[in-house]
PDB file of C-alpha atoms in Angstrom:
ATOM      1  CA  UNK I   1     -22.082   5.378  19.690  1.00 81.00           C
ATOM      2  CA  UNK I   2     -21.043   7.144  22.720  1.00 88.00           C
ATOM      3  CA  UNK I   3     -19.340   6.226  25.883  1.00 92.00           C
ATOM      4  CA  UNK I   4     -21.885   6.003  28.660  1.00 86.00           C
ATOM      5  CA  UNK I   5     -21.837   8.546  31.346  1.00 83.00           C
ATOM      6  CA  UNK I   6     -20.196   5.329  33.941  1.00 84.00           C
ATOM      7  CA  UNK I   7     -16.984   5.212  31.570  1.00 89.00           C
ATOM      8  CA  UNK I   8     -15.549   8.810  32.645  1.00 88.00           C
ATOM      9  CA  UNK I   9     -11.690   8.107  33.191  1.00 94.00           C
ATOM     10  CA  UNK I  10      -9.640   9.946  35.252  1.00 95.00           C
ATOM     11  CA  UNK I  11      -5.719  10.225  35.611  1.00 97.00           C
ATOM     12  CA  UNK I  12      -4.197   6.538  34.486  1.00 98.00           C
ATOM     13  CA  UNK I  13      -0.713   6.618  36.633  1.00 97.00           C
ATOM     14  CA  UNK I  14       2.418   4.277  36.055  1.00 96.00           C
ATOM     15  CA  UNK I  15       5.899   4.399  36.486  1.00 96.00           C
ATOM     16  CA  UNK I  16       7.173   5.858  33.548  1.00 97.00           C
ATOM     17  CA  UNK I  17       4.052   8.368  32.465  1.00 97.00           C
ATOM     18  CA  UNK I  18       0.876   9.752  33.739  1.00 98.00           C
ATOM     19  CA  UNK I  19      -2.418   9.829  31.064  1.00 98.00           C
ATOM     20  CA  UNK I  20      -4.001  12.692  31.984  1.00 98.00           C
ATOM     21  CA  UNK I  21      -7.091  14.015  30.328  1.00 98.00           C
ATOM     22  CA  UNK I  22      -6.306  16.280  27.687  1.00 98.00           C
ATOM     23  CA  UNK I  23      -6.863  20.031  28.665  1.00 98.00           C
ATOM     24  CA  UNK I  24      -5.720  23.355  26.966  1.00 98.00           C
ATOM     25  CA  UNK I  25      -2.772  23.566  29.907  1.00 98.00           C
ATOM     26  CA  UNK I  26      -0.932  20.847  27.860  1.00 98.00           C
ATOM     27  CA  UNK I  27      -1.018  22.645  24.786  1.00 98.00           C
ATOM     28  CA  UNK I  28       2.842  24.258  25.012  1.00 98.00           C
ATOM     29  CA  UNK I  29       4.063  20.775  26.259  1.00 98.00           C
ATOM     30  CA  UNK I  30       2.617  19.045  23.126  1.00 98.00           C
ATOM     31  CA  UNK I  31       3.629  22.327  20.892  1.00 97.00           C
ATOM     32  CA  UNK I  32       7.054  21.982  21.674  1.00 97.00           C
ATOM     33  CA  UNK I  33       7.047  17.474  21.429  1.00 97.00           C
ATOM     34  CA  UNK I  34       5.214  17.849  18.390  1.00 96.00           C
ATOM     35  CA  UNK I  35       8.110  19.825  16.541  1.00 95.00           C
ATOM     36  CA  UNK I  36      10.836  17.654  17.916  1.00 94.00           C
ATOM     37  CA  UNK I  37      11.511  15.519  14.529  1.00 90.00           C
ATOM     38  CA  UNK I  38       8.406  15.048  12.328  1.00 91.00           C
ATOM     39  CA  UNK I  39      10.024  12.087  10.484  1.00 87.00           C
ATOM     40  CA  UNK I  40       7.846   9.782  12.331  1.00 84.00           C
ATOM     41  CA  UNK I  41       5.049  11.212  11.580  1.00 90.00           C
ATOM     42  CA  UNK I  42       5.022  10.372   7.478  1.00 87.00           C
ATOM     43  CA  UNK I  43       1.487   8.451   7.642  1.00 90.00           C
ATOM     44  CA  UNK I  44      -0.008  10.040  10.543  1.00 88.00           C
ATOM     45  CA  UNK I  45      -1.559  13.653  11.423  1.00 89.00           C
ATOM     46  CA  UNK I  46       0.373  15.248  14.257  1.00 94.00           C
ATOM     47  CA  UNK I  47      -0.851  19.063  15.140  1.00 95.00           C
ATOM     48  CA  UNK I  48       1.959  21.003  14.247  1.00 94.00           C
ATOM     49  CA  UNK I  49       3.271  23.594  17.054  1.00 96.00           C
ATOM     50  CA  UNK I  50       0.640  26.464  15.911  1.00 97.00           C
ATOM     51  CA  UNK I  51      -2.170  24.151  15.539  1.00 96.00           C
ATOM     52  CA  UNK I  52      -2.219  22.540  18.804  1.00 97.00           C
ATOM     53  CA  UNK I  53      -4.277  24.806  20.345  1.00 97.00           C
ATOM     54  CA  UNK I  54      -6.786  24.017  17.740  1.00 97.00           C
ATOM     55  CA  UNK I  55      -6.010  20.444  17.698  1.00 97.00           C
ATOM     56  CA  UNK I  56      -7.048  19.886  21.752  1.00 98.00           C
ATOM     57  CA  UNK I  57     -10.098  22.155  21.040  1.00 98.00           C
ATOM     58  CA  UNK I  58     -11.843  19.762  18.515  1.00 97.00           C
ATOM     59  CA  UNK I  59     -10.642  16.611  20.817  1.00 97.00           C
ATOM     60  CA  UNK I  60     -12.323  18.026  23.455  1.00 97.00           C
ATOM     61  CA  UNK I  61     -15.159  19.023  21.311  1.00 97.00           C
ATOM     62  CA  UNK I  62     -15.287  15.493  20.903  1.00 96.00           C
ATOM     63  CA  UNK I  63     -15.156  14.238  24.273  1.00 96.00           C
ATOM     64  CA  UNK I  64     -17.822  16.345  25.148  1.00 95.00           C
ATOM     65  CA  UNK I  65     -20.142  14.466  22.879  1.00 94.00           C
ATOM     66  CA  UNK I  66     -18.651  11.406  24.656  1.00 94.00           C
ATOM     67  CA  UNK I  67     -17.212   9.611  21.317  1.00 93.00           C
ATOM     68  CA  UNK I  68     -13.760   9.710  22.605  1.00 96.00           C
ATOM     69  CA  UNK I  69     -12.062  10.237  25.898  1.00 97.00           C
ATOM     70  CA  UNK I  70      -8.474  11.813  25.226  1.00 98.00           C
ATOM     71  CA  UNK I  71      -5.517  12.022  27.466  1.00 98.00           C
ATOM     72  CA  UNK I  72      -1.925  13.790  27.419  1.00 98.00           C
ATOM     73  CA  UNK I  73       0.697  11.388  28.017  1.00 98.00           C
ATOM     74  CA  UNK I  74       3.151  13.164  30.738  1.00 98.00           C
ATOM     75  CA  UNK I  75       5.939  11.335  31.106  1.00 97.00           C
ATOM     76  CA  UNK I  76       7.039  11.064  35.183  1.00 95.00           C
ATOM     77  CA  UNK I  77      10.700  11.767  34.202  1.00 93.00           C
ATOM     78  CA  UNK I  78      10.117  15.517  33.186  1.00 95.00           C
ATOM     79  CA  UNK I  79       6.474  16.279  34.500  1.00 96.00           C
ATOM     80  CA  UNK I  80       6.103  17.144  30.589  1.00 97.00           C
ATOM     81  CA  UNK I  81       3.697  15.984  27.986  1.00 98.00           C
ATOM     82  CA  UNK I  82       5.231  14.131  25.324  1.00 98.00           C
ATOM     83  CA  UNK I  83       2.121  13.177  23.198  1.00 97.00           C
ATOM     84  CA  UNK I  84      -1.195  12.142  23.346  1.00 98.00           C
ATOM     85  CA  UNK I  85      -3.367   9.138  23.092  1.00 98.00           C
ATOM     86  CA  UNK I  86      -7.326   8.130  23.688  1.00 97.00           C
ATOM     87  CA  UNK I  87     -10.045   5.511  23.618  1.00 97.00           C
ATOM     88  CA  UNK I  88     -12.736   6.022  20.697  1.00 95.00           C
ATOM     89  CA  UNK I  89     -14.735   3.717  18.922  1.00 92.00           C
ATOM     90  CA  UNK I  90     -16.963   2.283  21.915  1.00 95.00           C
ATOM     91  CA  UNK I  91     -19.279  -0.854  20.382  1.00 94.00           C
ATOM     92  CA  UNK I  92     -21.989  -2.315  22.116  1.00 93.00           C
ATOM     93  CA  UNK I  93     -24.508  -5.022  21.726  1.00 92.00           C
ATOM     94  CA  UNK I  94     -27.776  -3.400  21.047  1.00 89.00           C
ATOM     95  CA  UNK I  95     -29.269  -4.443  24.457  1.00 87.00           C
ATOM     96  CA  UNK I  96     -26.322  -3.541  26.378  1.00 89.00           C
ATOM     97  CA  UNK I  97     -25.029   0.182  26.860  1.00 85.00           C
ATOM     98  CA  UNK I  98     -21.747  -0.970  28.342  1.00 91.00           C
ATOM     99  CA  UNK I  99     -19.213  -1.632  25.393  1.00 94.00           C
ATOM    100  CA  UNK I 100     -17.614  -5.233  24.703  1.00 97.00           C
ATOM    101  CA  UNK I 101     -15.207  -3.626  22.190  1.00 97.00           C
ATOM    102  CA  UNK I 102     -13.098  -0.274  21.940  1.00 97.00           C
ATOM    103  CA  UNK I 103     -10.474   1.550  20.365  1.00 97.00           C
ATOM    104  CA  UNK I 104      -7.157   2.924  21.396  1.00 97.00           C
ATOM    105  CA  UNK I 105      -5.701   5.390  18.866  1.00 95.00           C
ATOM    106  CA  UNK I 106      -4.997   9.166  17.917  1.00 94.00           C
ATOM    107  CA  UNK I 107      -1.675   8.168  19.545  1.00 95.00           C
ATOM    108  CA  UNK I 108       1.581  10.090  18.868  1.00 96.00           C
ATOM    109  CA  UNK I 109       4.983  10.815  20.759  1.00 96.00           C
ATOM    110  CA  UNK I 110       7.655  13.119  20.373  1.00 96.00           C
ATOM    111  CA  UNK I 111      10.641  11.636  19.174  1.00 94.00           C
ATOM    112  CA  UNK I 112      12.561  11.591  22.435  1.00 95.00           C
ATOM    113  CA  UNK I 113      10.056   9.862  23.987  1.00 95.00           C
ATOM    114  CA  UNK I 114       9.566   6.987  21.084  1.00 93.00           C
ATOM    115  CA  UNK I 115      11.354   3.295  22.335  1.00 90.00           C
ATOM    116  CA  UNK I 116      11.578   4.718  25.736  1.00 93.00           C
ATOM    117  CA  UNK I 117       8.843   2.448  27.242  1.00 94.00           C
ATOM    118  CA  UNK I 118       6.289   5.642  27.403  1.00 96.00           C
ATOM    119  CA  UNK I 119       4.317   3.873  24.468  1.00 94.00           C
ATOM    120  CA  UNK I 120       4.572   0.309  26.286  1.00 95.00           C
ATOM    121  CA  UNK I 121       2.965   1.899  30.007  1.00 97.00           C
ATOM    122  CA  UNK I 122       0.519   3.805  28.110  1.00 97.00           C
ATOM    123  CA  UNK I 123      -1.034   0.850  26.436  1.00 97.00           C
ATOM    124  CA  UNK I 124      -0.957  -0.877  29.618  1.00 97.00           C
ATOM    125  CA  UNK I 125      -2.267   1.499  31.823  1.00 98.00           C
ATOM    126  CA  UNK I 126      -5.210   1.810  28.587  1.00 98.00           C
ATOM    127  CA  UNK I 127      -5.743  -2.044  27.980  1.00 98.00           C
ATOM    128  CA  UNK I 128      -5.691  -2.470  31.996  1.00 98.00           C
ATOM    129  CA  UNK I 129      -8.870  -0.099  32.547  1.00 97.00           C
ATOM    130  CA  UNK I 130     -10.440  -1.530  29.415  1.00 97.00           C
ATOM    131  CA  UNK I 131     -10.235  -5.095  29.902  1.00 98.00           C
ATOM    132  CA  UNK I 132     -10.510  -4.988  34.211  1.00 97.00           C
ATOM    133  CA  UNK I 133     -12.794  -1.941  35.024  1.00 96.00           C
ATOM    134  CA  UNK I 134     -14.581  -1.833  31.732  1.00 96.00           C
ATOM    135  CA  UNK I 135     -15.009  -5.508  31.108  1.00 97.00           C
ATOM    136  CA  UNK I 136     -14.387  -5.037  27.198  1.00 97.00           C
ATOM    137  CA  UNK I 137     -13.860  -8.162  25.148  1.00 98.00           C
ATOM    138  CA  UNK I 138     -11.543  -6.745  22.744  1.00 98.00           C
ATOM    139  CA  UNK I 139      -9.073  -3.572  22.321  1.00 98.00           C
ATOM    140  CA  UNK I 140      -8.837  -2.105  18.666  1.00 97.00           C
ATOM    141  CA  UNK I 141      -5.773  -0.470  17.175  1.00 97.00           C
ATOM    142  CA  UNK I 142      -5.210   0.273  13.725  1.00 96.00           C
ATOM    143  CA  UNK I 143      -2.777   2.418  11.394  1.00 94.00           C
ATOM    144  CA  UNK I 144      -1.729   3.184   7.840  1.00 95.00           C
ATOM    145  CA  UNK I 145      -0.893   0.039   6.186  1.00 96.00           C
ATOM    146  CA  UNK I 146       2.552   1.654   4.965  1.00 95.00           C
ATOM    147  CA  UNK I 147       3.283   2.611   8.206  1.00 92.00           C
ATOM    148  CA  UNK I 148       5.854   0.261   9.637  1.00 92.00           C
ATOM    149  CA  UNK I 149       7.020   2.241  12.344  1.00 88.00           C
ATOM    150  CA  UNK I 150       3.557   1.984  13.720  1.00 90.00           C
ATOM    151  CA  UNK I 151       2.838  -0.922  13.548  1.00 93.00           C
ATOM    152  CA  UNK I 152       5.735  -2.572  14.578  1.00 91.00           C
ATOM    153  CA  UNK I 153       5.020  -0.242  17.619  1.00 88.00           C
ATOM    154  CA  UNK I 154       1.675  -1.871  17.629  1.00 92.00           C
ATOM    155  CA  UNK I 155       2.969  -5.386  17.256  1.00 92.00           C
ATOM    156  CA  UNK I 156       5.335  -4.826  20.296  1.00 89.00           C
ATOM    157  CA  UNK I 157       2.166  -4.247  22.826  1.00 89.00           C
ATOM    158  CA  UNK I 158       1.181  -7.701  21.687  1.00 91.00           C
ATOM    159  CA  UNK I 159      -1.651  -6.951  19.894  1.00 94.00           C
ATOM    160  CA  UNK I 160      -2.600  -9.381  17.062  1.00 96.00           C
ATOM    161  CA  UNK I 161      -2.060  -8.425  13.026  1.00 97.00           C
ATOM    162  CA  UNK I 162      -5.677  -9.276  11.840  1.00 97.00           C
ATOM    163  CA  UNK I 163      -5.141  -8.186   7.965  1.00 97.00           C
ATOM    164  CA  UNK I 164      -5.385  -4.854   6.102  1.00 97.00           C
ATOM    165  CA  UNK I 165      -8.598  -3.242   5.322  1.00 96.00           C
ATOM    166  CA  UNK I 166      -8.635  -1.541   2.088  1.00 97.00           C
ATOM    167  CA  UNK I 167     -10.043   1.995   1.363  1.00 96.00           C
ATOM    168  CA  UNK I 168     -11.019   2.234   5.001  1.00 93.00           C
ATOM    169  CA  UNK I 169     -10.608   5.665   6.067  1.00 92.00           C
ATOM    170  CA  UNK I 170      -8.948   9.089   5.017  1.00 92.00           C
ATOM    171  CA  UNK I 171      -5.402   9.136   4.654  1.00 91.00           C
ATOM    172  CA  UNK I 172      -3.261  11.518   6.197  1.00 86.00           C
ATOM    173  CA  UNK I 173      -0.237  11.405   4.425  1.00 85.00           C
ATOM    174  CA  UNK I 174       1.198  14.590   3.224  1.00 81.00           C
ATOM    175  CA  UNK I 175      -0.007  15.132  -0.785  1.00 85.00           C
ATOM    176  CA  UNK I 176      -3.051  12.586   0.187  1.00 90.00           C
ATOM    177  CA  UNK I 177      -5.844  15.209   0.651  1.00 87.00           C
ATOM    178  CA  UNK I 178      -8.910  13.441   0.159  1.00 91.00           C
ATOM    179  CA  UNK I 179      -7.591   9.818  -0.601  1.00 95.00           C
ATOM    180  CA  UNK I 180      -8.332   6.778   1.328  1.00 96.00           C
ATOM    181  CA  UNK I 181      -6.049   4.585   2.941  1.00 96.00           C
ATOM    182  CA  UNK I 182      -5.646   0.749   3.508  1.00 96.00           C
ATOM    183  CA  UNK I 183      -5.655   0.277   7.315  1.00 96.00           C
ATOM    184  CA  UNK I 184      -3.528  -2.682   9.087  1.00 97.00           C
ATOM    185  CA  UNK I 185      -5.540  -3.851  11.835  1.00 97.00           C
ATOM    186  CA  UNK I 186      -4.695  -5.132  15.282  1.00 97.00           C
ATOM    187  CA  UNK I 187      -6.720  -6.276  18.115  1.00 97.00           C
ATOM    188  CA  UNK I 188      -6.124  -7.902  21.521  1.00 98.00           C
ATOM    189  CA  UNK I 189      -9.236  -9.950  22.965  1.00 98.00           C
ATOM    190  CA  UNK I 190      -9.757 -10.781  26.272  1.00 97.00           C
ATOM    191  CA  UNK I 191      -8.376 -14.309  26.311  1.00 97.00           C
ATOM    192  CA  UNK I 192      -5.243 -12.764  25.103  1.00 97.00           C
ATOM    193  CA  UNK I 193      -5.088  -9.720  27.876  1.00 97.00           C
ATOM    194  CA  UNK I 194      -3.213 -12.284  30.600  1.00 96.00           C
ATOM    195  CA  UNK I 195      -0.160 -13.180  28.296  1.00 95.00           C
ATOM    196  CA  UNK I 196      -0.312  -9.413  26.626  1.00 96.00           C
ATOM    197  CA  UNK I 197      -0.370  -7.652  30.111  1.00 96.00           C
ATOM    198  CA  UNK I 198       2.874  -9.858  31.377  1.00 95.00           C
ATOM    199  CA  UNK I 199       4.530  -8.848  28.032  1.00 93.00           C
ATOM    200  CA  UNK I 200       4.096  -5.445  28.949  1.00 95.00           C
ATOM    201  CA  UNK I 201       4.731  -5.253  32.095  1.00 95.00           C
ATOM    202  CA  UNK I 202       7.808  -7.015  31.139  1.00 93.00           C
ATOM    203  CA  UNK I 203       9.234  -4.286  28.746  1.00 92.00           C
ATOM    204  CA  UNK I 204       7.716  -1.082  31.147  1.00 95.00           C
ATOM    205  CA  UNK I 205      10.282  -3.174  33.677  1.00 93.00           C
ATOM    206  CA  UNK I 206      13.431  -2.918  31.632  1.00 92.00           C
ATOM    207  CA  UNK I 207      12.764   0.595  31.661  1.00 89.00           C
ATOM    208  CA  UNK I 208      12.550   1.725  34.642  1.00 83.00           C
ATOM    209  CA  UNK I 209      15.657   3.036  36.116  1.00 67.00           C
ATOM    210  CA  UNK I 210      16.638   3.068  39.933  1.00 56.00           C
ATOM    211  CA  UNK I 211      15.313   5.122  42.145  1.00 44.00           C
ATOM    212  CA  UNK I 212      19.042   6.700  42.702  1.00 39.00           C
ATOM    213  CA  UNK I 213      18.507   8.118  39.045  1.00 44.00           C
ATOM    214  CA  UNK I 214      15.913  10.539  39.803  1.00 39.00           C
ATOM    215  CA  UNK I 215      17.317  11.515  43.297  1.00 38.00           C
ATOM    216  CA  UNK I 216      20.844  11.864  42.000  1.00 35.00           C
TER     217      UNK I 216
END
């Protein structure tokens, strides 16, 4: 189903990076994080450099039918887009339009800016708007069941293993062309968002450096 017209975002702003909705004036940013060290990327599709352009043409394509809202993440440090991220997947009861579930995913960072606490503010600044201005009773996140970097990742927001879903969608692993995947899946529900949010907060906190850093 589609978001409804009332759950536009704009610019989500912390500390450490800036989710801005993805446009074509990120597309060299994300061309040149993209190529930065692929090794990450093993279970996951990640444009390369040439197909970015392409790559924030069919997300917006997307967000124009209002089945996902995408966003660059810009990290404050450099002004420069490291990766991207968005919310998909909205659920709804049948005689409510507002969602009480939704998914954060099509996530990826460029190397430098992986264990930095970029990944840790973005999911805050994401879970934030979805559990306080959207009202949502649970956040989604899922990933290649084989991929432990990810979901270790996942695991550090605070988000909840729930089990692996077999044969659940197409995998993108490189000699996989039309294969399916098992998919490890990880939620955080609304009871949980207090303790997760503190968590978070917690890490984006280590990472922040003085202010002296940036006007040095």
């Amino acid at each position: 189903m589609p978001f409804p017209m009332t759950h536009a975002v704009g610019v989500l702003d912390g500390d450490l990076v800036r989710l801005e909705p993805l446009e074509h004036r990120h597309a060299a940013d994300l061309a040149a994080a993209a190529e930065e060290d692929r090794r990450s990327y093993r279970f996951t599709w990640v444009p390369t450099a040439a197909e970015v352009g392409d790559y924030i043409a069919a997300q917006l394509a997307r967000a124009a039918q209002r089945t996902l809202l995408p966003f660059a993440q810009v990290a404050k440090a450099s002004g420069r887009a490291v990766g991207a991220t968005a919310y998909w997947d909205p659920r709804s009861l049948p005689d409510c339009a507002a969602p009480y579930a939704v998914e954060v995913g099509f996530t990826w960072l460029a190397a430098s800016a992986q264990r930095t606490g970029v990944n840790a503010e973005a999911k805050l600044l994401l879970f934030t708007h979805a559990f306080e201005v959207w009202k949502v009773d649970r956040v989604d996140l899922k990933t290649d069941a084989r991929n432990t970097v990810s979901r270790n990742a996942i695991e550090r927001t605070g988000a909840r293993f729930e089990g692996v879903l077999r044969c659940w969608s197409r995998s993108w692993a490189p000699g996989e062309s039309g294969l399916l995947r098992d998919s490890a899946m990880f939620s955080v529900i609304a009871q949980e968002w207090p303790a997760c949010r503190s968590a978070l907060q917690a890490r984006v906190g280590r990472n922040i450096r003085p202010a002296s850093h940036y006007l040095g």
